[in-house]
Amino acid sequence: AVCLMNTGTFERSRDAWFRPLYAWALRQMDAVVYGSEAQRALWDRPGSSSWPRSQVLYNGVDMQRFDAPQWVAAGRALRAEWGVPEGRFVFGSSGRLAPEKNYPVLVEALAQLCGRGVDAQLLIVGEGPMRAALEALASERGVADRMSLIGSRDDVRPALAALDVFVLPSTNETFSNAALEAMSMGLPAILSRVGGAPEMVTEG
């Protein structure tokens, strides 16, 4: 019996009931594969009887599919479609518009940049329940015209090519596919220190 363990951290109050059950079940496995070393450390420790039966297998992306040069023109076209002037600094992210993605932080960052005179724009790919709240916050902070929520896309590569910097401020991640895709496109990546992010990005 092999378990592929790729959940994030347990945050909800009811998770206190599930965690001991999960821990017991993992000890019964012949092998457990974790998504990051940080996640492995949540459930196991060196020297335990189950440690030799566990290992880490990182998520991966097809580097040829995310070959940046072939998407430069598509990125420029997308910026033009959303009215982004030439030379404007565009930062953003991709993922579901959900609380754990912590996107209000990006809206606040946009407001601060614009307040300092930086010609900046925020672009987020994805859809979800936080759309209205993000739009309201952007309006309140006076940057609604500098934020583009472009919805879900079948192909995220043109949107990534439209960015200058990728930012993932999540409060809960295991080993982000979105961040891997962005880095495969050659983008500088800023990630919050959650899950396997420190295993993905070397600070500085």
mmCIF file with all atom_site columns, C-alpha atoms in Angstrom:
data_model
loop_
_atom_site.group_PDB
_atom_site.id
_atom_site.type_symbol
_atom_site.label_atom_id
_atom_site.label_alt_id
_atom_site.label_comp_id
_atom_site.label_asym_id
_atom_site.label_entity_id
_atom_site.label_seq_id
_atom_site.pdbx_PDB_ins_code
_atom_site.Cartn_x
_atom_site.Cartn_y
_atom_site.Cartn_z
_atom_site.occupancy
_atom_site.B_iso_or_equiv
_atom_site.pdbx_formal_charge
_atom_site.auth_seq_id
_atom_site.auth_comp_id
_atom_site.auth_asym_id
_atom_site.auth_atom_id
_atom_site.pdbx_PDB_model_num
ATOM 1   C CA . ALA A 1 1   ? 0.000   0.000  0.000   1.00 0.00 ? 1   ALA A CA 1
ATOM 2   C CA . VAL A 1 2   ? 1.459   3.348  -1.124  1.00 0.00 ? 2   VAL A CA 1
ATOM 3   C CA . CYS A 1 3   ? 0.115   6.747  -0.024  1.00 0.00 ? 3   CYS A CA 1
ATOM 4   C CA . LEU A 1 4   ? 0.746   9.936  -1.999  1.00 0.00 ? 4   LEU A CA 1
ATOM 5   C CA . MET A 1 5   ? 0.519   12.700 0.625   1.00 0.00 ? 5   MET A CA 1
ATOM 6   C CA . ASN A 1 6   ? 0.130   16.118 -0.944  1.00 0.00 ? 6   ASN A CA 1
ATOM 7   C CA . THR A 1 7   ? -2.169  18.057 1.373   1.00 0.00 ? 7   THR A CA 1
ATOM 8   C CA . GLY A 1 8   ? -1.339  21.469 2.799   1.00 0.00 ? 8   GLY A CA 1
ATOM 9   C CA . THR A 1 9   ? -1.197  22.344 6.453   1.00 0.00 ? 9   THR A CA 1
ATOM 10  C CA . PHE A 1 10  ? -4.240  21.713 8.636   1.00 0.00 ? 10  PHE A CA 1
ATOM 11  C CA . GLU A 1 11  ? -5.876  25.057 9.427   1.00 0.00 ? 11  GLU A CA 1
ATOM 12  C CA . ARG A 1 12  ? -9.540  24.431 10.193  1.00 0.00 ? 12  ARG A CA 1
ATOM 13  C CA . SER A 1 13  ? -10.709 23.550 13.699  1.00 0.00 ? 13  SER A CA 1
ATOM 14  C CA . ARG A 1 14  ? -12.167 20.221 12.561  1.00 0.00 ? 14  ARG A CA 1
ATOM 15  C CA . ASP A 1 15  ? -8.715  19.231 11.273  1.00 0.00 ? 15  ASP A CA 1
ATOM 16  C CA . ALA A 1 16  ? -7.692  18.560 14.873  1.00 0.00 ? 16  ALA A CA 1
ATOM 17  C CA . TRP A 1 17  ? -9.875  15.441 14.656  1.00 0.00 ? 17  TRP A CA 1
ATOM 18  C CA . PHE A 1 18  ? -8.502  14.320 11.292  1.00 0.00 ? 18  PHE A CA 1
ATOM 19  C CA . ARG A 1 19  ? -4.796  14.757 11.977  1.00 0.00 ? 19  ARG A CA 1
ATOM 20  C CA . PRO A 1 20  ? -4.384  11.797 14.421  1.00 0.00 ? 20  PRO A CA 1
ATOM 21  C CA . LEU A 1 21  ? -6.365  9.596  12.032  1.00 0.00 ? 21  LEU A CA 1
ATOM 22  C CA . TYR A 1 22  ? -4.133  10.611 9.118   1.00 0.00 ? 22  TYR A CA 1
ATOM 23  C CA . ALA A 1 23  ? -0.997  10.014 11.204  1.00 0.00 ? 23  ALA A CA 1
ATOM 24  C CA . TRP A 1 24  ? -2.190  6.523  12.170  1.00 0.00 ? 24  TRP A CA 1
ATOM 25  C CA . ALA A 1 25  ? -3.066  5.667  8.559   1.00 0.00 ? 25  ALA A CA 1
ATOM 26  C CA . LEU A 1 26  ? 0.334   6.840  7.294   1.00 0.00 ? 26  LEU A CA 1
ATOM 27  C CA . ARG A 1 27  ? 2.085   4.519  9.747   1.00 0.00 ? 27  ARG A CA 1
ATOM 28  C CA . GLN A 1 28  ? 0.247   1.564  8.211   1.00 0.00 ? 28  GLN A CA 1
ATOM 29  C CA . MET A 1 29  ? 1.557   2.226  4.704   1.00 0.00 ? 29  MET A CA 1
ATOM 30  C CA . ASP A 1 30  ? 4.341   0.273  3.010   1.00 0.00 ? 30  ASP A CA 1
ATOM 31  C CA . ALA A 1 31  ? 5.508   3.566  1.477   1.00 0.00 ? 31  ALA A CA 1
ATOM 32  C CA . VAL A 1 32  ? 4.538   7.232  1.750   1.00 0.00 ? 32  VAL A CA 1
ATOM 33  C CA . VAL A 1 33  ? 5.488   9.822  -0.875  1.00 0.00 ? 33  VAL A CA 1
ATOM 34  C CA . TYR A 1 34  ? 5.401   13.474 0.228   1.00 0.00 ? 34  TYR A CA 1
ATOM 35  C CA . GLY A 1 35  ? 5.288   16.616 -1.913  1.00 0.00 ? 35  GLY A CA 1
ATOM 36  C CA . SER A 1 36  ? 8.080   18.423 -0.045  1.00 0.00 ? 36  SER A CA 1
ATOM 37  C CA . GLU A 1 37  ? 10.536  17.943 2.802   1.00 0.00 ? 37  GLU A CA 1
ATOM 38  C CA . ALA A 1 38  ? 8.544   20.460 4.849   1.00 0.00 ? 38  ALA A CA 1
ATOM 39  C CA . GLN A 1 39  ? 5.426   18.337 4.479   1.00 0.00 ? 39  GLN A CA 1
ATOM 40  C CA . ARG A 1 40  ? 7.330   15.181 5.328   1.00 0.00 ? 40  ARG A CA 1
ATOM 41  C CA . ALA A 1 41  ? 8.502   16.867 8.551   1.00 0.00 ? 41  ALA A CA 1
ATOM 42  C CA . LEU A 1 42  ? 4.850   17.534 9.487   1.00 0.00 ? 42  LEU A CA 1
ATOM 43  C CA . TRP A 1 43  ? 4.086   13.818 9.582   1.00 0.00 ? 43  TRP A CA 1
ATOM 44  C CA . ASP A 1 44  ? 7.321   11.971 10.258  1.00 0.00 ? 44  ASP A CA 1
ATOM 45  C CA . ARG A 1 45  ? 10.811  12.369 11.726  1.00 0.00 ? 45  ARG A CA 1
ATOM 46  C CA . PRO A 1 46  ? 14.255  10.845 11.169  1.00 0.00 ? 46  PRO A CA 1
ATOM 47  C CA . GLY A 1 47  ? 14.771  7.763  13.315  1.00 0.00 ? 47  GLY A CA 1
ATOM 48  C CA . SER A 1 48  ? 11.127  6.726  13.366  1.00 0.00 ? 48  SER A CA 1
ATOM 49  C CA . SER A 1 49  ? 10.180  3.247  12.183  1.00 0.00 ? 49  SER A CA 1
ATOM 50  C CA . SER A 1 50  ? 8.248   4.736  9.268   1.00 0.00 ? 50  SER A CA 1
ATOM 51  C CA . TRP A 1 51  ? 10.970  7.160  8.101   1.00 0.00 ? 51  TRP A CA 1
ATOM 52  C CA . PRO A 1 52  ? 12.793  4.607  5.882   1.00 0.00 ? 52  PRO A CA 1
ATOM 53  C CA . ARG A 1 53  ? 9.474   3.921  4.131   1.00 0.00 ? 53  ARG A CA 1
ATOM 54  C CA . SER A 1 54  ? 8.938   7.599  3.229   1.00 0.00 ? 54  SER A CA 1
ATOM 55  C CA . GLN A 1 55  ? 10.401  9.789  0.517   1.00 0.00 ? 55  GLN A CA 1
ATOM 56  C CA . VAL A 1 56  ? 9.898   13.150 -1.203  1.00 0.00 ? 56  VAL A CA 1
ATOM 57  C CA . LEU A 1 57  ? 8.925   13.450 -4.852  1.00 0.00 ? 57  LEU A CA 1
ATOM 58  C CA . TYR A 1 58  ? 8.630   17.054 -6.013  1.00 0.00 ? 58  TYR A CA 1
ATOM 59  C CA . ASN A 1 59  ? 6.088   18.270 -8.543  1.00 0.00 ? 59  ASN A CA 1
ATOM 60  C CA . GLY A 1 60  ? 7.585   18.988 -11.937 1.00 0.00 ? 60  GLY A CA 1
ATOM 61  C CA . VAL A 1 61  ? 6.777   20.821 -15.164 1.00 0.00 ? 61  VAL A CA 1
ATOM 62  C CA . ASP A 1 62  ? 7.640   20.212 -18.808 1.00 0.00 ? 62  ASP A CA 1
ATOM 63  C CA . MET A 1 63  ? 10.453  22.696 -19.461 1.00 0.00 ? 63  MET A CA 1
ATOM 64  C CA . GLN A 1 64  ? 9.913   22.547 -23.229 1.00 0.00 ? 64  GLN A CA 1
ATOM 65  C CA . ARG A 1 65  ? 6.225   23.394 -22.866 1.00 0.00 ? 65  ARG A CA 1
ATOM 66  C CA . PHE A 1 66  ? 7.107   26.435 -20.755 1.00 0.00 ? 66  PHE A CA 1
ATOM 67  C CA . ASP A 1 67  ? 9.894   27.655 -23.036 1.00 0.00 ? 67  ASP A CA 1
ATOM 68  C CA . ALA A 1 68  ? 9.718   31.428 -22.516 1.00 0.00 ? 68  ALA A CA 1
ATOM 69  C CA . PRO A 1 69  ? 10.996  32.874 -25.845 1.00 0.00 ? 69  PRO A CA 1
ATOM 70  C CA . GLN A 1 70  ? 8.178   31.422 -27.931 1.00 0.00 ? 70  GLN A CA 1
ATOM 71  C CA . TRP A 1 71  ? 5.596   33.175 -25.716 1.00 0.00 ? 71  TRP A CA 1
ATOM 72  C CA . VAL A 1 72  ? 7.004   36.724 -25.766 1.00 0.00 ? 72  VAL A CA 1
ATOM 73  C CA . ALA A 1 73  ? 4.690   37.887 -28.561 1.00 0.00 ? 73  ALA A CA 1
ATOM 74  C CA . ALA A 1 74  ? 1.634   36.329 -26.886 1.00 0.00 ? 74  ALA A CA 1
ATOM 75  C CA . GLY A 1 75  ? 2.538   38.101 -23.652 1.00 0.00 ? 75  GLY A CA 1
ATOM 76  C CA . ARG A 1 76  ? 2.781   41.461 -25.403 1.00 0.00 ? 76  ARG A CA 1
ATOM 77  C CA . ALA A 1 77  ? -0.566  40.838 -27.117 1.00 0.00 ? 77  ALA A CA 1
ATOM 78  C CA . LEU A 1 78  ? -2.227  40.070 -23.792 1.00 0.00 ? 78  LEU A CA 1
ATOM 79  C CA . ARG A 1 79  ? -0.827  43.245 -22.229 1.00 0.00 ? 79  ARG A CA 1
ATOM 80  C CA . ALA A 1 80  ? -2.221  45.224 -25.165 1.00 0.00 ? 80  ALA A CA 1
ATOM 81  C CA . GLU A 1 81  ? -5.595  43.467 -24.837 1.00 0.00 ? 81  GLU A CA 1
ATOM 82  C CA . TRP A 1 82  ? -5.829  44.636 -21.228 1.00 0.00 ? 82  TRP A CA 1
ATOM 83  C CA . GLY A 1 83  ? -4.641  48.165 -21.993 1.00 0.00 ? 83  GLY A CA 1
ATOM 84  C CA . VAL A 1 84  ? -1.247  47.909 -20.312 1.00 0.00 ? 84  VAL A CA 1
ATOM 85  C CA . PRO A 1 85  ? 0.990   50.688 -21.668 1.00 0.00 ? 85  PRO A CA 1
ATOM 86  C CA . GLU A 1 86  ? 4.447   49.864 -22.985 1.00 0.00 ? 86  GLU A CA 1
ATOM 87  C CA . GLY A 1 87  ? 7.049   49.931 -20.243 1.00 0.00 ? 87  GLY A CA 1
ATOM 88  C CA . ARG A 1 88  ? 4.652   49.506 -17.304 1.00 0.00 ? 88  ARG A CA 1
ATOM 89  C CA . PHE A 1 89  ? 5.833   47.158 -14.535 1.00 0.00 ? 89  PHE A CA 1
ATOM 90  C CA . VAL A 1 90  ? 3.423   44.203 -14.336 1.00 0.00 ? 90  VAL A CA 1
ATOM 91  C CA . PHE A 1 91  ? 3.432   41.777 -11.435 1.00 0.00 ? 91  PHE A CA 1
ATOM 92  C CA . GLY A 1 92  ? 0.921   39.111 -10.591 1.00 0.00 ? 92  GLY A CA 1
ATOM 93  C CA . SER A 1 93  ? 0.004   35.529 -9.956  1.00 0.00 ? 93  SER A CA 1
ATOM 94  C CA . SER A 1 94  ? -2.023  32.585 -11.172 1.00 0.00 ? 94  SER A CA 1
ATOM 95  C CA . GLY A 1 95  ? -4.400  30.484 -9.127  1.00 0.00 ? 95  GLY A CA 1
ATOM 96  C CA . ARG A 1 96  ? -7.893  30.279 -7.746  1.00 0.00 ? 96  ARG A CA 1
ATOM 97  C CA . LEU A 1 97  ? -9.253  33.484 -6.223  1.00 0.00 ? 97  LEU A CA 1
ATOM 98  C CA . ALA A 1 98  ? -9.557  31.871 -2.792  1.00 0.00 ? 98  ALA A CA 1
ATOM 99  C CA . PRO A 1 99  ? -8.701  33.060 0.747   1.00 0.00 ? 99  PRO A CA 1
ATOM 100 C CA . GLU A 1 100 ? -5.629  30.827 1.108   1.00 0.00 ? 100 GLU A CA 1
ATOM 101 C CA . LYS A 1 101 ? -4.012  32.505 -1.918  1.00 0.00 ? 101 LYS A CA 1
ATOM 102 C CA . ASN A 1 102 ? -3.904  35.760 0.087   1.00 0.00 ? 102 ASN A CA 1
ATOM 103 C CA . TYR A 1 103 ? -4.331  38.000 -2.958  1.00 0.00 ? 103 TYR A CA 1
ATOM 104 C CA . PRO A 1 104 ? -5.415  41.084 -0.955  1.00 0.00 ? 104 PRO A CA 1
ATOM 105 C CA . VAL A 1 105 ? -1.702  41.422 -0.119  1.00 0.00 ? 105 VAL A CA 1
ATOM 106 C CA . LEU A 1 106 ? -1.027  41.980 -3.827  1.00 0.00 ? 106 LEU A CA 1
ATOM 107 C CA . VAL A 1 107 ? -3.701  44.676 -4.033  1.00 0.00 ? 107 VAL A CA 1
ATOM 108 C CA . GLU A 1 108 ? -2.111  46.445 -1.059  1.00 0.00 ? 108 GLU A CA 1
ATOM 109 C CA . ALA A 1 109 ? 1.320   46.122 -2.687  1.00 0.00 ? 109 ALA A CA 1
ATOM 110 C CA . LEU A 1 110 ? -0.090  47.644 -5.877  1.00 0.00 ? 110 LEU A CA 1
ATOM 111 C CA . ALA A 1 111 ? -1.519  50.590 -3.916  1.00 0.00 ? 111 ALA A CA 1
ATOM 112 C CA . GLN A 1 112 ? 1.834   51.172 -2.201  1.00 0.00 ? 112 GLN A CA 1
ATOM 113 C CA . LEU A 1 113 ? 3.760   51.016 -5.477  1.00 0.00 ? 113 LEU A CA 1
ATOM 114 C CA . CYS A 1 114 ? 1.406   53.458 -7.168  1.00 0.00 ? 114 CYS A CA 1
ATOM 115 C CA . GLY A 1 115 ? 1.580   55.694 -4.099  1.00 0.00 ? 115 GLY A CA 1
ATOM 116 C CA . ARG A 1 116 ? 5.358   55.846 -4.528  1.00 0.00 ? 116 ARG A CA 1
ATOM 117 C CA . GLY A 1 117 ? 5.027   56.857 -8.158  1.00 0.00 ? 117 GLY A CA 1
ATOM 118 C CA . VAL A 1 118 ? 5.797   53.457 -9.676  1.00 0.00 ? 118 VAL A CA 1
ATOM 119 C CA . ASP A 1 119 ? 3.950   52.812 -12.941 1.00 0.00 ? 119 ASP A CA 1
ATOM 120 C CA . ALA A 1 120 ? 2.666   49.363 -11.951 1.00 0.00 ? 120 ALA A CA 1
ATOM 121 C CA . GLN A 1 121 ? -0.162  46.975 -12.733 1.00 0.00 ? 121 GLN A CA 1
ATOM 122 C CA . LEU A 1 122 ? -1.431  43.804 -11.065 1.00 0.00 ? 122 LEU A CA 1
ATOM 123 C CA . LEU A 1 123 ? -2.552  40.881 -13.236 1.00 0.00 ? 123 LEU A CA 1
ATOM 124 C CA . ILE A 1 124 ? -4.063  37.726 -11.749 1.00 0.00 ? 124 ILE A CA 1
ATOM 125 C CA . VAL A 1 125 ? -5.102  34.635 -13.713 1.00 0.00 ? 125 VAL A CA 1
ATOM 126 C CA . GLY A 1 126 ? -7.891  32.626 -12.127 1.00 0.00 ? 126 GLY A CA 1
ATOM 127 C CA . GLU A 1 127 ? -11.454 32.676 -10.891 1.00 0.00 ? 127 GLU A CA 1
ATOM 128 C CA . GLY A 1 128 ? -13.079 32.096 -7.524  1.00 0.00 ? 128 GLY A CA 1
ATOM 129 C CA . PRO A 1 129 ? -15.124 33.405 -4.609  1.00 0.00 ? 129 PRO A CA 1
ATOM 130 C CA . MET A 1 130 ? -12.734 36.261 -3.746  1.00 0.00 ? 130 MET A CA 1
ATOM 131 C CA . ARG A 1 131 ? -13.264 38.198 -6.993  1.00 0.00 ? 131 ARG A CA 1
ATOM 132 C CA . ALA A 1 132 ? -15.812 40.667 -5.614  1.00 0.00 ? 132 ALA A CA 1
ATOM 133 C CA . ALA A 1 133 ? -13.770 41.281 -2.459  1.00 0.00 ? 133 ALA A CA 1
ATOM 134 C CA . LEU A 1 134 ? -10.609 41.931 -4.481  1.00 0.00 ? 134 LEU A CA 1
ATOM 135 C CA . GLU A 1 135 ? -12.442 44.322 -6.793  1.00 0.00 ? 135 GLU A CA 1
ATOM 136 C CA . ALA A 1 136 ? -13.912 46.174 -3.798  1.00 0.00 ? 136 ALA A CA 1
ATOM 137 C CA . LEU A 1 137 ? -10.492 46.449 -2.138  1.00 0.00 ? 137 LEU A CA 1
ATOM 138 C CA . ALA A 1 138 ? -8.875  47.733 -5.327  1.00 0.00 ? 138 ALA A CA 1
ATOM 139 C CA . SER A 1 139 ? -11.616 50.351 -5.655  1.00 0.00 ? 139 SER A CA 1
ATOM 140 C CA . GLU A 1 140 ? -11.225 51.368 -2.011  1.00 0.00 ? 140 GLU A CA 1
ATOM 141 C CA . ARG A 1 141 ? -7.451  51.741 -2.424  1.00 0.00 ? 141 ARG A CA 1
ATOM 142 C CA . GLY A 1 142 ? -7.861  53.722 -5.654  1.00 0.00 ? 142 GLY A CA 1
ATOM 143 C CA . VAL A 1 143 ? -6.145  51.193 -7.938  1.00 0.00 ? 143 VAL A CA 1
ATOM 144 C CA . ALA A 1 144 ? -9.101  49.510 -9.657  1.00 0.00 ? 144 ALA A CA 1
ATOM 145 C CA . ASP A 1 145 ? -7.841  50.723 -13.051 1.00 0.00 ? 145 ASP A CA 1
ATOM 146 C CA . ARG A 1 146 ? -4.441  49.132 -12.337 1.00 0.00 ? 146 ARG A CA 1
ATOM 147 C CA . MET A 1 147 ? -5.727  45.648 -11.493 1.00 0.00 ? 147 MET A CA 1
ATOM 148 C CA . SER A 1 148 ? -6.639  43.064 -14.136 1.00 0.00 ? 148 SER A CA 1
ATOM 149 C CA . LEU A 1 149 ? -8.447  39.904 -13.028 1.00 0.00 ? 149 LEU A CA 1
ATOM 150 C CA . ILE A 1 150 ? -8.433  38.032 -16.321 1.00 0.00 ? 150 ILE A CA 1
ATOM 151 C CA . GLY A 1 151 ? -10.312 34.924 -15.193 1.00 0.00 ? 151 GLY A CA 1
ATOM 152 C CA . SER A 1 152 ? -9.470  31.307 -15.877 1.00 0.00 ? 152 SER A CA 1
ATOM 153 C CA . ARG A 1 153 ? -7.460  30.496 -18.989 1.00 0.00 ? 153 ARG A CA 1
ATOM 154 C CA . ASP A 1 154 ? -7.027  27.206 -20.800 1.00 0.00 ? 154 ASP A CA 1
ATOM 155 C CA . ASP A 1 155 ? -3.386  28.153 -21.330 1.00 0.00 ? 155 ASP A CA 1
ATOM 156 C CA . VAL A 1 156 ? -1.576  30.160 -18.654 1.00 0.00 ? 156 VAL A CA 1
ATOM 157 C CA . ARG A 1 157 ? 1.625   30.674 -20.667 1.00 0.00 ? 157 ARG A CA 1
ATOM 158 C CA . PRO A 1 158 ? 0.658   33.946 -22.448 1.00 0.00 ? 158 PRO A CA 1
ATOM 159 C CA . ALA A 1 159 ? -0.368  35.427 -19.078 1.00 0.00 ? 159 ALA A CA 1
ATOM 160 C CA . LEU A 1 160 ? 2.921   34.402 -17.477 1.00 0.00 ? 160 LEU A CA 1
ATOM 161 C CA . ALA A 1 161 ? 4.775   35.917 -20.427 1.00 0.00 ? 161 ALA A CA 1
ATOM 162 C CA . ALA A 1 162 ? 2.920   39.185 -19.770 1.00 0.00 ? 162 ALA A CA 1
ATOM 163 C CA . LEU A 1 163 ? 4.365   39.441 -16.241 1.00 0.00 ? 163 LEU A CA 1
ATOM 164 C CA . ASP A 1 164 ? 7.639   40.999 -15.133 1.00 0.00 ? 164 ASP A CA 1
ATOM 165 C CA . VAL A 1 165 ? 7.556   39.336 -11.710 1.00 0.00 ? 165 VAL A CA 1
ATOM 166 C CA . PHE A 1 166 ? 5.515   36.407 -10.357 1.00 0.00 ? 166 PHE A CA 1
ATOM 167 C CA . VAL A 1 167 ? 4.306   36.649 -6.746  1.00 0.00 ? 167 VAL A CA 1
ATOM 168 C CA . LEU A 1 168 ? 2.624   33.915 -4.687  1.00 0.00 ? 168 LEU A CA 1
ATOM 169 C CA . PRO A 1 169 ? 1.613   35.227 -1.233  1.00 0.00 ? 169 PRO A CA 1
ATOM 170 C CA . SER A 1 170 ? -0.282  32.059 -0.210  1.00 0.00 ? 170 SER A CA 1
ATOM 171 C CA . THR A 1 171 ? -0.850  31.108 3.407   1.00 0.00 ? 171 THR A CA 1
ATOM 172 C CA . ASN A 1 172 ? -1.070  27.404 2.531   1.00 0.00 ? 172 ASN A CA 1
ATOM 173 C CA . GLU A 1 173 ? 0.838   25.532 -0.210  1.00 0.00 ? 173 GLU A CA 1
ATOM 174 C CA . THR A 1 174 ? 2.646   22.215 -0.483  1.00 0.00 ? 174 THR A CA 1
ATOM 175 C CA . PHE A 1 175 ? 4.855   22.657 -3.556  1.00 0.00 ? 175 PHE A CA 1
ATOM 176 C CA . SER A 1 176 ? 3.246   25.145 -5.914  1.00 0.00 ? 176 SER A CA 1
ATOM 177 C CA . ASN A 1 177 ? 2.802   24.118 -9.542  1.00 0.00 ? 177 ASN A CA 1
ATOM 178 C CA . ALA A 1 178 ? 1.988   27.749 -10.400 1.00 0.00 ? 178 ALA A CA 1
ATOM 179 C CA . ALA A 1 179 ? 5.347   28.875 -9.048  1.00 0.00 ? 179 ALA A CA 1
ATOM 180 C CA . LEU A 1 180 ? 7.178   26.107 -10.933 1.00 0.00 ? 180 LEU A CA 1
ATOM 181 C CA . GLU A 1 181 ? 5.467   27.136 -14.169 1.00 0.00 ? 181 GLU A CA 1
ATOM 182 C CA . ALA A 1 182 ? 6.394   30.780 -13.632 1.00 0.00 ? 182 ALA A CA 1
ATOM 183 C CA . MET A 1 183 ? 10.016  29.954 -12.902 1.00 0.00 ? 183 MET A CA 1
ATOM 184 C CA . SER A 1 184 ? 10.126  27.686 -15.955 1.00 0.00 ? 184 SER A CA 1
ATOM 185 C CA . MET A 1 185 ? 9.143   30.782 -17.963 1.00 0.00 ? 185 MET A CA 1
ATOM 186 C CA . GLY A 1 186 ? 12.190  32.562 -16.553 1.00 0.00 ? 186 GLY A CA 1
ATOM 187 C CA . LEU A 1 187 ? 10.251  34.857 -14.227 1.00 0.00 ? 187 LEU A CA 1
ATOM 188 C CA . PRO A 1 188 ? 11.662  36.145 -10.943 1.00 0.00 ? 188 PRO A CA 1
ATOM 189 C CA . ALA A 1 189 ? 9.511   34.571 -8.221  1.00 0.00 ? 189 ALA A CA 1
ATOM 190 C CA . ILE A 1 190 ? 8.565   35.928 -4.804  1.00 0.00 ? 190 ILE A CA 1
ATOM 191 C CA . LEU A 1 191 ? 6.926   33.306 -2.581  1.00 0.00 ? 191 LEU A CA 1
ATOM 192 C CA . SER A 1 192 ? 5.662   33.381 0.978   1.00 0.00 ? 192 SER A CA 1
ATOM 193 C CA . ARG A 1 193 ? 7.543   31.046 3.303   1.00 0.00 ? 193 ARG A CA 1
ATOM 194 C CA . VAL A 1 194 ? 4.979   28.225 3.422   1.00 0.00 ? 194 VAL A CA 1
ATOM 195 C CA . GLY A 1 195 ? 5.193   24.530 2.603   1.00 0.00 ? 195 GLY A CA 1
ATOM 196 C CA . GLY A 1 196 ? 7.987   23.655 0.213   1.00 0.00 ? 196 GLY A CA 1
ATOM 197 C CA . ALA A 1 197 ? 8.642   27.234 -0.962  1.00 0.00 ? 197 ALA A CA 1
ATOM 198 C CA . PRO A 1 198 ? 12.067  27.414 0.771   1.00 0.00 ? 198 PRO A CA 1
ATOM 199 C CA . GLU A 1 199 ? 12.997  24.216 -1.090  1.00 0.00 ? 199 GLU A CA 1
ATOM 200 C CA . MET A 1 200 ? 12.006  25.851 -4.373  1.00 0.00 ? 200 MET A CA 1
ATOM 201 C CA . VAL A 1 201 ? 13.488  29.333 -4.053  1.00 0.00 ? 201 VAL A CA 1
ATOM 202 C CA . THR A 1 202 ? 16.793  30.355 -2.488  1.00 0.00 ? 202 THR A CA 1
ATOM 203 C CA . GLU A 1 203 ? 16.218  33.622 -0.652  1.00 0.00 ? 203 GLU A CA 1
ATOM 204 C CA . GLY A 1 204 ? 18.113  36.480 -2.214  1.00 0.00 ? 204 GLY A CA 1
#
